[in-house]
Amino acid sequence: MTAQEFDFSDHSHRRYNPLTDSWVLVSPHRAKRPWLGQQEAAYKPTAPLYDSKCYLCPGNERATGGQNPKYESTYIFPNDYAAVKIDQPPLPKTDPDKDTLRNRLFNVQSVRGNCFVICFSPKHNLSIPQMKLSDLIHVINAWQTLYNDLAREAREIHKPYKYVQIFENKGTAMGCSNLHPHGQAWCLEAIPSEVSQELKSFSKYKHEHNTDLFADYIKLELQEKSRLVLENESFMVVVPYWAVWPFETMIVSKKKIPSIGNFNQTLKDDLASILKRLTIKYDNMFETSFPYSMGLHQAPLNATGDALNDSWFHMHFYPPLLRSATVRKFLVGFEMLGEPQRDLTPEQAAEKLRNLDGEVHYLEKF
Ligand SMILES: [Zn+2]
Ligand SMILES: [Zn+2]
């Protein structure tokens, strides 16, 4: 066999994710299977501005009998089917120091908290890419208010709140049944695993290199540019070097800002603008209302010490679509039993996203 030079866009390799301390298998040669020309526009935007059956539309009755006010901007209310609640009995008492099999293997923690729904807009048929920048600012303001209010309630009236996970689940492909533009916030008395793993990774990196993981990562991505999708003064959007989902992206604050609680007006304007530009690119990718799960990662509420010093505001977008509006990626087989795998390289995905323009045009086709 003749010596061949390694080609990252052809030969299989594994990439390390320093945030989650895990690996992803990249098999670029498999992406050569033909897939262009298979885009199908499955989405027909026929939804009305107002839907009398929608439990999120202004003035409508909610599933549990409450009624929404006739809100005219972003609107937050407690989730009628909250995953965690403030009031519940304490766990049965056990002696944690006793070396029993149960103590070794069946670890359990009490978890209280609160869950909220955030209606982005009173208009039933909009989504982030179609919203005006001035309306997106209301969404960002709502996230900030929620973050700061929950922190204050924890401080002043001892509510059991340690971390608030703000997220949006969009599209039926992600299991979201209501089209109305909305996100959620789940506030827990514990730091969820993904975030707590990141905090561990940040701390380890700082210990080893005496600098922030994200400070180095931003420097490197802006230098290499091959995974860069968008940037403005305050933020960059990249397909992470270690991305698992085909068109996964991350919005990262260029400067170290622990949370949205500290955002000034410039940061809010820049986040609104980059959110809109990114989601328009997503919609134009397969000419559909692009489904995804996205969310904010930031400092725990009232963080101090390392948790505050190591936190760096960023957002993850995990979209499931693979090669058309109707063909999605599943994490199955080897990925469930071994580790995640992707065909398209993050560099190829970033190039596709970079080359898409920033106008909403798929709507005009219908
Ligand atoms: Zn609605
Ligand atoms: Zn993160």
CSV table of C-alpha atoms and ligand atoms in Angstrom, one decimal:
chain,number,residue,atom,x,y,z
A,1,MET,CA,0.0,0.0,0.0
A,2,THR,CA,1.3,3.4,-0.9
A,3,ALA,CA,1.6,6.0,1.9
A,4,GLN,CA,-1.4,8.3,1.8
A,5,GLU,CA,-1.8,11.7,3.5
A,6,PHE,CA,-4.5,12.0,6.1
A,7,ASP,CA,-7.5,13.9,4.9
A,8,PHE,CA,-9.8,15.2,7.6
A,9,SER,CA,-12.6,15.6,5.0
A,10,ASP,CA,-12.3,12.0,3.9
A,11,HIS,CA,-10.8,9.7,6.5
A,12,SER,CA,-12.5,8.6,9.7
A,13,HIS,CA,-11.4,10.1,13.0
A,14,ARG,CA,-12.7,10.8,16.5
A,15,ARG,CA,-13.0,14.4,17.9
A,16,TYR,CA,-12.9,15.2,21.5
A,17,ASN,CA,-15.5,17.5,23.2
A,18,PRO,CA,-13.7,19.3,26.0
A,19,LEU,CA,-17.0,20.6,27.4
A,20,THR,CA,-18.6,17.2,28.0
A,21,ASP,CA,-15.4,15.1,28.2
A,22,SER,CA,-16.7,12.8,25.5
A,23,TRP,CA,-15.8,11.8,21.9
A,24,VAL,CA,-17.6,11.8,18.5
A,25,LEU,CA,-16.8,9.6,15.6
A,26,VAL,CA,-16.5,11.4,12.3
A,27,SER,CA,-16.8,9.4,9.1
A,28,PRO,CA,-16.7,11.9,6.2
A,29,HIS,CA,-16.4,9.5,3.4
A,30,ARG,CA,-20.0,8.3,4.2
A,31,ALA,CA,-21.3,11.8,3.4
A,32,LYS,CA,-20.4,11.1,-0.3
A,33,ARG,CA,-23.5,9.1,-0.5
A,34,PRO,CA,-25.7,11.3,-2.8
A,35,TRP,CA,-28.0,13.6,-0.9
A,36,LEU,CA,-28.2,16.8,-3.0
A,37,GLY,CA,-31.5,17.1,-4.9
A,38,GLN,CA,-33.4,15.4,-2.1
A,39,GLN,CA,-34.6,18.5,-0.4
A,40,GLU,CA,-38.3,18.4,0.1
A,41,ALA,CA,-40.2,21.5,1.2
A,42,ALA,CA,-42.6,19.8,3.7
A,43,TYR,CA,-43.6,22.8,5.5
A,44,LYS,CA,-46.6,24.8,4.4
A,45,PRO,CA,-47.1,27.9,6.5
A,46,THR,CA,-50.9,27.9,6.6
A,47,ALA,CA,-51.3,28.6,10.3
A,48,PRO,CA,-53.4,31.6,11.2
A,49,LEU,CA,-52.2,34.7,13.2
A,50,TYR,CA,-54.6,33.6,15.9
A,51,ASP,CA,-55.9,30.1,16.7
A,52,SER,CA,-58.9,29.8,19.0
A,53,LYS,CA,-57.8,26.3,20.0
A,54,CYS,CA,-54.3,27.2,20.9
A,55,TYR,CA,-53.7,27.3,24.7
A,56,LEU,CA,-50.9,29.9,24.3
A,57,CYS,CA,-52.7,32.5,22.2
A,58,PRO,CA,-53.8,35.7,23.9
A,59,GLY,CA,-57.2,35.6,25.7
A,60,ASN,CA,-57.5,31.8,25.3
A,61,GLU,CA,-58.3,29.3,28.0
A,62,ARG,CA,-55.4,27.1,29.1
A,63,ALA,CA,-55.6,23.3,29.5
A,64,THR,CA,-56.0,23.6,33.3
A,65,GLY,CA,-58.8,26.2,33.2
A,66,GLY,CA,-56.8,29.4,33.6
A,67,GLN,CA,-57.1,32.1,31.0
A,68,ASN,CA,-54.3,34.0,29.2
A,69,PRO,CA,-54.5,37.8,29.3
A,70,LYS,CA,-54.7,39.6,26.0
A,71,TYR,CA,-51.0,40.0,26.0
A,72,GLU,CA,-49.4,42.1,23.3
A,73,SER,CA,-45.7,41.3,23.7
A,74,THR,CA,-43.6,38.5,25.3
A,75,TYR,CA,-45.6,36.8,28.1
A,76,ILE,CA,-44.4,34.5,30.9
A,77,PHE,CA,-46.6,32.2,33.0
A,78,PRO,CA,-46.0,29.2,35.3
A,79,ASN,CA,-46.2,25.9,33.4
A,80,ASP,CA,-49.5,24.1,34.1
A,81,TYR,CA,-47.7,20.8,33.9
A,82,ALA,CA,-44.4,21.6,35.7
A,83,ALA,CA,-41.7,19.0,35.9
A,84,VAL,CA,-40.7,20.2,39.3
A,85,LYS,CA,-42.7,21.9,42.1
A,86,ILE,CA,-42.0,24.0,45.1
A,87,ASP,CA,-44.1,22.1,47.6
A,88,GLN,CA,-43.6,18.4,48.1
A,89,PRO,CA,-42.8,16.2,51.1
A,90,PRO,CA,-39.1,15.6,51.9
A,91,LEU,CA,-37.4,12.4,51.0
A,92,PRO,CA,-37.5,9.6,53.6
A,93,LYS,CA,-34.5,9.9,55.9
A,94,THR,CA,-31.6,7.5,55.5
A,95,ASP,CA,-28.1,7.4,57.0
A,96,PRO,CA,-25.8,8.5,54.2
A,97,ASP,CA,-22.7,7.3,56.1
A,98,LYS,CA,-23.9,3.7,56.4
A,99,ASP,CA,-22.2,1.5,53.8
A,100,THR,CA,-25.2,-0.3,52.4
A,101,LEU,CA,-25.8,-1.5,48.9
A,102,ARG,CA,-28.6,1.0,48.6
A,103,ASN,CA,-26.2,3.8,49.6
A,104,ARG,CA,-23.7,2.5,47.1
A,105,LEU,CA,-26.0,2.1,44.1
A,106,PHE,CA,-29.3,3.8,44.5
A,107,ASN,CA,-28.3,7.5,44.9
A,108,VAL,CA,-31.3,9.8,45.1
A,109,GLN,CA,-31.8,13.5,45.7
A,110,SER,CA,-34.7,15.7,46.4
A,111,VAL,CA,-35.5,18.2,43.7
A,112,ARG,CA,-37.9,21.1,44.0
A,113,GLY,CA,-38.2,24.1,41.7
A,114,ASN,CA,-40.5,25.9,39.3
A,115,CYS,CA,-41.3,25.8,35.5
A,116,PHE,CA,-42.4,28.6,33.3
A,117,VAL,CA,-43.6,29.0,29.7
A,118,ILE,CA,-42.4,32.1,27.7
A,119,CYS,CA,-44.7,33.1,24.8
A,120,PHE,CA,-42.3,34.9,22.5
A,121,SER,CA,-45.0,36.7,20.6
A,122,PRO,CA,-48.8,37.0,20.7
A,123,LYS,CA,-48.8,36.0,17.0
A,124,HIS,CA,-49.5,32.3,16.6
A,125,ASN,CA,-47.8,31.8,13.3
A,126,LEU,CA,-44.4,33.4,13.8
A,127,SER,CA,-41.1,32.0,14.8
A,128,ILE,CA,-37.8,33.6,15.8
A,129,PRO,CA,-36.5,34.1,12.2
A,130,GLN,CA,-39.7,36.0,11.2
A,131,MET,CA,-39.9,38.2,14.3
A,132,LYS,CA,-38.9,41.8,14.2
A,133,LEU,CA,-35.6,42.6,16.0
A,134,SER,CA,-37.5,45.0,18.3
A,135,ASP,CA,-39.8,42.0,19.3
A,136,LEU,CA,-36.8,39.6,19.8
A,137,ILE,CA,-35.4,42.1,22.3
A,138,HIS,CA,-38.6,41.5,24.4
A,139,VAL,CA,-37.8,37.8,24.4
A,140,ILE,CA,-34.2,38.5,25.5
A,141,ASN,CA,-35.5,41.0,28.2
A,142,ALA,CA,-37.9,38.3,29.4
A,143,TRP,CA,-35.0,35.8,29.8
A,144,GLN,CA,-33.0,38.4,31.7
A,145,THR,CA,-35.9,39.3,34.0
A,146,LEU,CA,-36.6,35.7,34.7
A,147,TYR,CA,-32.9,35.0,35.5
A,148,ASN,CA,-32.6,38.0,37.8
A,149,ASP,CA,-36.0,37.6,39.5
A,150,LEU,CA,-35.4,33.9,40.3
A,151,ALA,CA,-31.9,34.7,41.7
A,152,ARG,CA,-33.5,37.4,43.9
A,153,GLU,CA,-36.2,35.1,45.1
A,154,ALA,CA,-33.6,32.5,46.0
A,155,ARG,CA,-31.5,35.2,47.9
A,156,GLU,CA,-34.3,37.1,49.6
A,157,ILE,CA,-37.1,34.6,50.3
A,158,HIS,CA,-35.0,31.3,50.1
A,159,LYS,CA,-36.8,29.8,47.2
A,160,PRO,CA,-35.0,26.5,46.3
A,161,TYR,CA,-33.5,27.8,43.0
A,162,LYS,CA,-30.0,27.1,42.0
A,163,TYR,CA,-30.0,26.9,38.2
A,164,VAL,CA,-32.5,28.1,35.6
A,165,GLN,CA,-32.4,26.2,32.2
A,166,ILE,CA,-33.9,28.4,29.6
A,167,PHE,CA,-34.7,26.6,26.3
A,168,GLU,CA,-36.8,26.3,23.2
A,169,ASN,CA,-38.1,23.1,21.7
A,170,LYS,CA,-39.2,23.9,18.2
A,171,GLY,CA,-41.1,21.7,15.7
A,172,THR,CA,-42.9,18.3,15.8
A,173,ALA,CA,-39.5,16.6,15.0
A,174,MET,CA,-38.4,17.7,18.5
A,175,GLY,CA,-41.7,16.6,20.1
A,176,CYS,CA,-43.2,20.0,20.3
A,177,SER,CA,-46.9,19.9,19.5
A,178,ASN,CA,-47.8,23.5,19.7
A,179,LEU,CA,-46.7,25.8,16.8
A,180,HIS,CA,-47.1,29.0,18.8
A,181,PRO,CA,-43.7,30.6,19.3
A,182,HIS,CA,-42.7,29.8,22.9
A,183,GLY,CA,-39.9,28.6,25.1
A,184,GLN,CA,-39.6,27.3,28.6
A,185,ALA,CA,-37.5,27.8,31.7
A,186,TRP,CA,-37.1,25.1,34.3
A,187,CYS,CA,-35.6,26.2,37.6
A,188,LEU,CA,-34.1,23.6,39.9
A,189,GLU,CA,-32.5,23.4,43.3
A,190,ALA,CA,-29.7,21.4,41.6
A,191,ILE,CA,-27.4,22.2,38.7
A,192,PRO,CA,-28.4,19.9,35.9
A,193,SER,CA,-25.8,17.3,34.7
A,194,GLU,CA,-24.9,19.0,31.3
A,195,VAL,CA,-24.1,22.3,33.0
A,196,SER,CA,-22.4,20.8,36.0
A,197,GLN,CA,-20.1,18.7,33.6
A,198,GLU,CA,-19.3,22.0,31.7
A,199,LEU,CA,-18.4,23.7,35.0
A,200,LYS,CA,-16.1,20.8,35.9
A,201,SER,CA,-14.5,21.0,32.5
A,202,PHE,CA,-14.0,24.8,32.7
A,203,SER,CA,-12.4,24.5,36.1
A,204,LYS,CA,-10.1,21.6,35.0
A,205,TYR,CA,-9.0,23.6,31.9
A,206,LYS,CA,-8.3,26.7,34.0
A,207,HIS,CA,-6.3,24.6,36.4
A,208,GLU,CA,-4.2,23.1,33.6
A,209,HIS,CA,-3.7,26.1,31.4
A,210,ASN,CA,-4.3,29.1,33.6
A,211,THR,CA,-6.9,30.6,31.2
A,212,ASP,CA,-10.6,30.1,30.3
A,213,LEU,CA,-11.5,27.3,27.9
A,214,PHE,CA,-13.8,29.6,25.9
A,215,ALA,CA,-11.1,32.3,25.7
A,216,ASP,CA,-8.8,29.9,23.9
A,217,TYR,CA,-11.6,28.3,21.9
A,218,ILE,CA,-12.8,31.7,20.5
A,219,LYS,CA,-9.3,32.6,19.6
A,220,LEU,CA,-8.7,29.4,17.7
A,221,GLU,CA,-12.1,29.4,15.9
A,222,LEU,CA,-11.7,33.0,14.8
A,223,GLN,CA,-8.2,32.2,13.6
A,224,GLU,CA,-9.2,29.0,11.7
A,225,LYS,CA,-12.5,30.4,10.4
A,226,SER,CA,-13.5,27.1,8.8
A,227,ARG,CA,-16.2,26.4,11.3
A,228,LEU,CA,-17.3,30.0,11.7
A,229,VAL,CA,-20.9,30.7,10.5
A,230,LEU,CA,-21.6,34.3,11.7
A,231,GLU,CA,-20.1,36.9,14.0
A,232,ASN,CA,-20.8,40.4,15.2
A,233,GLU,CA,-19.1,42.7,17.8
A,234,SER,CA,-20.3,40.6,20.8
A,235,PHE,CA,-21.0,37.0,19.6
A,236,MET,CA,-19.7,34.3,17.2
A,237,VAL,CA,-21.7,31.4,15.8
A,238,VAL,CA,-19.7,28.2,15.0
A,239,VAL,CA,-20.4,24.6,14.2
A,240,PRO,CA,-18.3,23.2,17.1
A,241,TYR,CA,-15.3,21.2,16.2
A,242,TRP,CA,-16.9,18.3,18.2
A,243,ALA,CA,-20.5,18.8,16.9
A,244,VAL,CA,-22.7,15.7,17.1
A,245,TRP,CA,-25.8,16.9,15.2
A,246,PRO,CA,-25.4,17.6,11.4
A,247,PHE,CA,-26.0,21.4,11.7
A,248,GLU,CA,-25.4,21.9,15.4
A,249,THR,CA,-24.2,25.4,16.3
A,250,MET,CA,-23.1,27.3,19.3
A,251,ILE,CA,-23.5,31.0,19.9
A,252,VAL,CA,-20.7,32.2,22.1
A,253,SER,CA,-20.2,35.5,23.8
A,254,LYS,CA,-16.8,36.9,22.6
A,255,LYS,CA,-16.1,38.3,26.0
A,256,LYS,CA,-16.4,36.5,29.3
A,257,ILE,CA,-19.9,37.3,30.6
A,258,PRO,CA,-21.2,34.9,33.2
A,259,SER,CA,-24.9,35.2,32.4
A,260,ILE,CA,-27.7,37.0,30.7
A,261,GLY,CA,-28.3,38.7,34.0
A,262,ASN,CA,-25.4,41.0,33.2
A,263,PHE,CA,-26.3,41.9,29.6
A,264,ASN,CA,-26.3,45.6,28.6
A,265,GLN,CA,-28.4,47.0,25.7
A,266,THR,CA,-25.6,46.4,23.2
A,267,LEU,CA,-25.3,42.7,24.1
A,268,LYS,CA,-29.1,42.3,23.9
A,269,ASP,CA,-29.2,44.0,20.4
A,270,ASP,CA,-26.3,41.9,19.2
A,271,LEU,CA,-27.8,38.6,20.5
A,272,ALA,CA,-31.2,39.5,18.9
A,273,SER,CA,-29.5,40.2,15.6
A,274,ILE,CA,-27.4,37.0,15.5
A,275,LEU,CA,-30.3,34.8,16.7
A,276,LYS,CA,-32.4,36.1,13.8
A,277,ARG,CA,-29.6,35.7,11.2
A,278,LEU,CA,-28.8,32.2,12.3
A,279,THR,CA,-32.4,31.0,12.4
A,280,ILE,CA,-33.0,32.5,8.9
A,281,LYS,CA,-30.1,30.5,7.6
A,282,TYR,CA,-31.5,27.4,9.3
A,283,ASP,CA,-35.0,27.9,7.7
A,284,ASN,CA,-33.4,28.5,4.3
A,285,MET,CA,-31.3,25.3,4.6
A,286,PHE,CA,-34.1,23.0,3.6
A,287,GLU,CA,-36.8,25.6,3.0
A,288,THR,CA,-38.7,24.7,6.0
A,289,SER,CA,-39.4,26.0,9.5
A,290,PHE,CA,-36.3,24.4,10.9
A,291,PRO,CA,-36.8,22.3,14.1
A,292,TYR,CA,-34.3,22.4,16.9
A,293,SER,CA,-33.7,22.3,20.6
A,294,MET,CA,-31.8,25.3,21.8
A,295,GLY,CA,-30.9,26.8,25.1
A,296,LEU,CA,-28.8,29.1,27.2
A,297,HIS,CA,-25.8,27.9,29.3
A,298,GLN,CA,-24.7,30.3,31.9
A,299,ALA,CA,-23.8,30.8,35.5
A,300,PRO,CA,-25.9,29.2,38.3
A,301,LEU,CA,-28.2,31.6,40.1
A,302,ASN,CA,-26.3,33.6,42.7
A,303,ALA,CA,-23.1,31.9,41.8
A,304,THR,CA,-19.9,32.7,43.7
A,305,GLY,CA,-16.3,31.6,43.5
A,306,ASP,CA,-15.3,29.2,40.7
A,307,ALA,CA,-18.9,28.7,39.5
A,308,LEU,CA,-19.1,32.4,38.8
A,309,ASN,CA,-15.5,33.0,37.6
A,310,ASP,CA,-15.6,30.0,35.2
A,311,SER,CA,-19.0,30.5,33.7
A,312,TRP,CA,-19.2,31.9,30.1
A,313,PHE,CA,-22.5,32.7,28.4
A,314,HIS,CA,-23.2,30.6,25.4
A,315,MET,CA,-26.1,28.9,23.6
A,316,HIS,CA,-26.4,25.5,22.0
A,317,PHE,CA,-28.6,24.7,19.0
A,318,TYR,CA,-29.3,21.0,18.4
A,319,PRO,CA,-31.3,20.6,15.1
A,320,PRO,CA,-32.2,17.1,14.1
A,321,LEU,CA,-32.5,17.5,10.3
A,322,LEU,CA,-29.9,15.6,8.2
A,323,ARG,CA,-30.5,15.9,4.5
A,324,SER,CA,-34.0,17.4,3.9
A,325,ALA,CA,-37.0,18.8,5.6
A,326,THR,CA,-38.2,15.3,6.2
A,327,VAL,CA,-35.1,13.3,6.8
A,328,ARG,CA,-33.7,13.6,10.3
A,329,LYS,CA,-30.8,12.1,12.1
A,330,PHE,CA,-31.4,9.5,14.9
A,331,LEU,CA,-28.9,8.7,17.6
A,332,VAL,CA,-29.3,5.0,17.4
A,333,GLY,CA,-27.3,1.8,17.0
A,334,PHE,CA,-23.6,2.4,17.4
A,335,GLU,CA,-24.5,5.9,18.8
A,336,MET,CA,-26.6,4.5,21.6
A,337,LEU,CA,-24.2,1.7,22.4
A,338,GLY,CA,-20.9,3.2,21.5
A,339,GLU,CA,-20.6,6.9,20.9
A,340,PRO,CA,-22.2,9.6,18.6
A,341,GLN,CA,-21.2,9.6,14.9
A,342,ARG,CA,-21.5,12.0,12.1
A,343,ASP,CA,-20.8,11.9,8.3
A,344,LEU,CA,-20.8,15.5,7.2
A,345,THR,CA,-17.8,17.2,8.9
A,346,PRO,CA,-18.4,20.3,11.0
A,347,GLU,CA,-16.4,22.3,8.4
A,348,GLN,CA,-18.7,21.1,5.6
A,349,ALA,CA,-21.8,22.0,7.7
A,350,ALA,CA,-20.4,25.4,8.5
A,351,GLU,CA,-19.7,26.1,4.8
A,352,LYS,CA,-23.2,25.2,3.9
A,353,LEU,CA,-24.6,27.5,6.6
A,354,ARG,CA,-22.2,30.3,5.6
A,355,ASN,CA,-23.3,30.2,2.0
A,356,LEU,CA,-27.0,30.5,2.8
A,357,ASP,CA,-28.3,34.1,2.6
A,358,GLY,CA,-30.0,36.0,5.3
A,359,GLU,CA,-33.5,36.6,3.9
A,360,VAL,CA,-36.6,34.7,4.8
A,361,HIS,CA,-37.6,33.5,1.3
A,362,TYR,CA,-39.1,30.0,1.7
A,363,LEU,CA,-42.4,31.6,2.7
A,364,GLU,CA,-42.9,33.2,-0.6
A,365,LYS,CA,-43.1,29.9,-2.4
A,366,PHE,CA,-46.5,29.2,-1.0
B,1,ZN,ZN,-51.2,30.3,19.6
B,2,ZN,ZN,-22.9,24.5,27.1
